[in-house]
C-alpha atoms as one frame of an Amber mdcrd trajectory, in Angstrom:
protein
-229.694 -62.366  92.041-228.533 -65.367  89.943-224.937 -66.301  89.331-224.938
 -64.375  86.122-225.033 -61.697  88.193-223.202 -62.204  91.431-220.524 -63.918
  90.341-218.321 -61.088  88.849-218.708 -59.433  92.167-217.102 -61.875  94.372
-213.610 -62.523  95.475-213.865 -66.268  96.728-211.668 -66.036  99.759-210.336
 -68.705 101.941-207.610 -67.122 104.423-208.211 -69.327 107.405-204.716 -70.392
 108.830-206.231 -74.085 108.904-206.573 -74.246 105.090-204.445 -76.579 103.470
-203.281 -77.155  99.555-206.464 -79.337  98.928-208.401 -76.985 100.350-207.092
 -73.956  98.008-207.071 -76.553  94.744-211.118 -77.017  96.086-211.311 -72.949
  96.242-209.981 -72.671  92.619-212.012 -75.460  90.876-215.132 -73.486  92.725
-213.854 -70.406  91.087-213.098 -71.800  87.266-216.482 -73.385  87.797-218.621
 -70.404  88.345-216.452 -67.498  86.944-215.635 -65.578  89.995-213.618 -61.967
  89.589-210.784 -63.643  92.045-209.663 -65.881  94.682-208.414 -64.277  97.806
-205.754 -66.731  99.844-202.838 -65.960 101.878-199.345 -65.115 100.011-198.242
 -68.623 100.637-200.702 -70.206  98.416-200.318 -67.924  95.731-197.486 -69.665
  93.075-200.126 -72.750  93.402-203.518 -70.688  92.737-201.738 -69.310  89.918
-200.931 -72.336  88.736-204.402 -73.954  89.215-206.293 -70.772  87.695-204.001
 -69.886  84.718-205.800 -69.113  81.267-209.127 -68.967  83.345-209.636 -65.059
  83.806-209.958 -65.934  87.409-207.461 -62.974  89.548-205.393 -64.371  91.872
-205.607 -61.696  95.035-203.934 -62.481  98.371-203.165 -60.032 101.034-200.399
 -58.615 103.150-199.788 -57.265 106.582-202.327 -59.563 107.571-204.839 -59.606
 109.376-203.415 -56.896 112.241-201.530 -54.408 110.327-199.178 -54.088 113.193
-195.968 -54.615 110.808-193.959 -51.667 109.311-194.302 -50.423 105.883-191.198
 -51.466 104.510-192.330 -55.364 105.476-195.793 -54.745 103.919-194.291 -53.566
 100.598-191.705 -56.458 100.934-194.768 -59.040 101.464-196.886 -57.461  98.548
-194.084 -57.083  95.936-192.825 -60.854  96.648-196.398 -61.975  96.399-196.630
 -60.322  93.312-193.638 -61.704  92.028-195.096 -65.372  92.746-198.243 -65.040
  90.681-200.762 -62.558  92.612-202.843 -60.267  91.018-203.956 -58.171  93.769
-203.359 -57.109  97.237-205.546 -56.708 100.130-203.502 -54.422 102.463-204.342
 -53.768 106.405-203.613 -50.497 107.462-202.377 -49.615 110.899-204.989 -49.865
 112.621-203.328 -48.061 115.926-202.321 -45.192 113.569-206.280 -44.484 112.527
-207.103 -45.115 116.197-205.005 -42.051 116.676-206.368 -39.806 114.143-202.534
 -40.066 112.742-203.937 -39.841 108.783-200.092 -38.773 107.386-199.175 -42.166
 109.043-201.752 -44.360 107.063-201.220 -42.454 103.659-197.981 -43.444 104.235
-198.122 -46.914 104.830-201.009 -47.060 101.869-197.958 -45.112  99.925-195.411
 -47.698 100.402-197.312 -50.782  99.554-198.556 -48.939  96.014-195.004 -47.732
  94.805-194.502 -51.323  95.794-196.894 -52.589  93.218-197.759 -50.038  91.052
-199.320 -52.169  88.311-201.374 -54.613  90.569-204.894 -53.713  91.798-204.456
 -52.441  95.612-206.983 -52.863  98.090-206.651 -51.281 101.573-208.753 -52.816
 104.557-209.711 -50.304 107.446-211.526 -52.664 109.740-213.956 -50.519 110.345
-215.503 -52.355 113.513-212.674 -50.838 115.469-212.874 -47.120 114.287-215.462
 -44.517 114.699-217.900 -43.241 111.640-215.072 -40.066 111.860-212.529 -42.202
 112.003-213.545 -44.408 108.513-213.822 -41.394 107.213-210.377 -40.505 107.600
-208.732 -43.858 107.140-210.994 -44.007 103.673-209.547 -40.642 102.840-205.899
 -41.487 103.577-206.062 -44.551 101.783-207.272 -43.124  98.313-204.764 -40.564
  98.860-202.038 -43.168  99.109-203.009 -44.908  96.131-205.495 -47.700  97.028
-207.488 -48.931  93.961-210.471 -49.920  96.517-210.955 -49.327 100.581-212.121
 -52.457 102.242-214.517 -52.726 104.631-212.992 -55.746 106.729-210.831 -59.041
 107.447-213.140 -60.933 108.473-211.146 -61.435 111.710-212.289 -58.244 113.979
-215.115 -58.105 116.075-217.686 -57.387 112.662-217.624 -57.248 109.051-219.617
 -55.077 106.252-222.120 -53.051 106.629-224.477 -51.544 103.882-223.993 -48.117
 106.380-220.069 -48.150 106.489-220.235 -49.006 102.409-222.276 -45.991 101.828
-219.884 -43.459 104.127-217.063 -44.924 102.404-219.009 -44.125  99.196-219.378
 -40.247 100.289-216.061 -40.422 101.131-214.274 -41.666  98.190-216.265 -39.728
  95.318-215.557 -41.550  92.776-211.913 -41.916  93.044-211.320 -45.403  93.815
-214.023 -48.990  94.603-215.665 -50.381  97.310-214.872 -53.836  98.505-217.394
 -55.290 101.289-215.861 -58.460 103.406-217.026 -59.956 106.324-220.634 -61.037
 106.931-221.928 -61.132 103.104-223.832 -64.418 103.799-226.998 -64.260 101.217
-228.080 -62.920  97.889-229.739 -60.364  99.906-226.694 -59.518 101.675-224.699
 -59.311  98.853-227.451 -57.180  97.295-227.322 -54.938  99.746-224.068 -54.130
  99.632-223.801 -53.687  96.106-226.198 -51.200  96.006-224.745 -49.142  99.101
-222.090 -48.996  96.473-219.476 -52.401  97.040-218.171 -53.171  93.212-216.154
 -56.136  94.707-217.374 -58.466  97.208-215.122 -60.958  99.505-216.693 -64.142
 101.112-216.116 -67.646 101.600-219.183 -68.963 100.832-219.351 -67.585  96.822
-220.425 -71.049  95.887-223.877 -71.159  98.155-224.191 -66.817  97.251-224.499
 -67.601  93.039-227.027 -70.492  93.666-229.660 -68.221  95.424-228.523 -70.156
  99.122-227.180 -68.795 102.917-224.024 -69.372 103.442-223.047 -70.981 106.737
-219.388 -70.200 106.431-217.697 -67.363 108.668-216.444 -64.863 106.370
């Protein structure tokens, strides 16, 4: 797969806590240059991407309640709406991950709930971190999610024990029917990754190394 092809796919994502302002001007250039669907960068980049990407159909998406999930509702809508407010485009939300480790599916449509009546114009995206739950379990959190709203389930943060998976994409596929996307994260390191996961059923895919993806490379980054 060329960049033709790839490119519309990707959210070019650099969420390390390391990065620095040259580091996200770097991301966006990469991202005007090759016409990715978004950048993905913590909220306190955002009024800057927005800045450096405006007039170039390039979404800004950051994320909230990041990367645990382990804050309350109200603070995730607070984080989401403010980032919103400063430029973003989309959010990548973490659900609670104790609450799906718990089978406690009212508690996750909640939390979903909150952050979408938050932002009910932006694109939500709601991350399960599925290397921490059973196959049952992603089933349920997938389920709760769409039910609270979520535009796409996410696969990952990048920051648990494993990313994507063409199996997880394609039980989150079952699961969701048709009611909302599929955004694979973590681990999408060549074309034949990526591939992969678009064709389990991902229509958005989040990785750092975008640039090295769209010219036919491996990527050695870690997301």
């Amino acid at each position: 797969m060329g960049s033709v092809k790839l490119a519309p796919y990707i959210d070019h994502t650099l969420l390390k806590a390391t990065a620095t302002a040259e580091d996200i001007r770097i991301l966006c250039a990469e991202a005007r240059e090759h016409n990715f669907y978004a950048v993905c960068i913590n909220p306190v980049y955002v009024p800057m991407a927005a800045s450096e990407l405006a007039g170039s159909g390039v979404k800004v998406a950051t994320v909230c309640g990041f990367p645990l999930g382990a804050v309350s509702s109200d603070q995730k809508a607070l984080e989401a709406r403010l980032s919103v407010e400063a430029g973003a485009d989309e959010v990548d939300m973490v659900i609670h991950i104790g609450a799906a480790l718990e089978d406690n599916w009212d508690a996750i449509e909640a939390d979903v709930r909150a952050v979408r009546r938050a932002i009910p114009e932006q694109v939500l995206k709601v991350i399960i971190e599925t290397c921490y739950l059973t196959d049952d379990q992603k089933r349920g959190a997938t389920e709760a999610s769409v039910r609270g709203g979520a535009d796409f389930v996410k696969t990952s943060t990048g920051f648990g024990t494993g990313g994507a998976t063409p199996a997880d994409v394609r039980l989150m596929r079952e699961v969701i029917a048709g009611r909302a996307q599929i955004k694979a994260a973590g681990g999408v390191r060549s074309p034949a990754d990526a591939l992969e996961m678009i064709e389990a059923g991902a229509t958005r895919l989040g990785t750092s190394g975008g640039v090295a993806l769209v010219a036919g490379d491996q990527s050695t980054t870690g997301y």
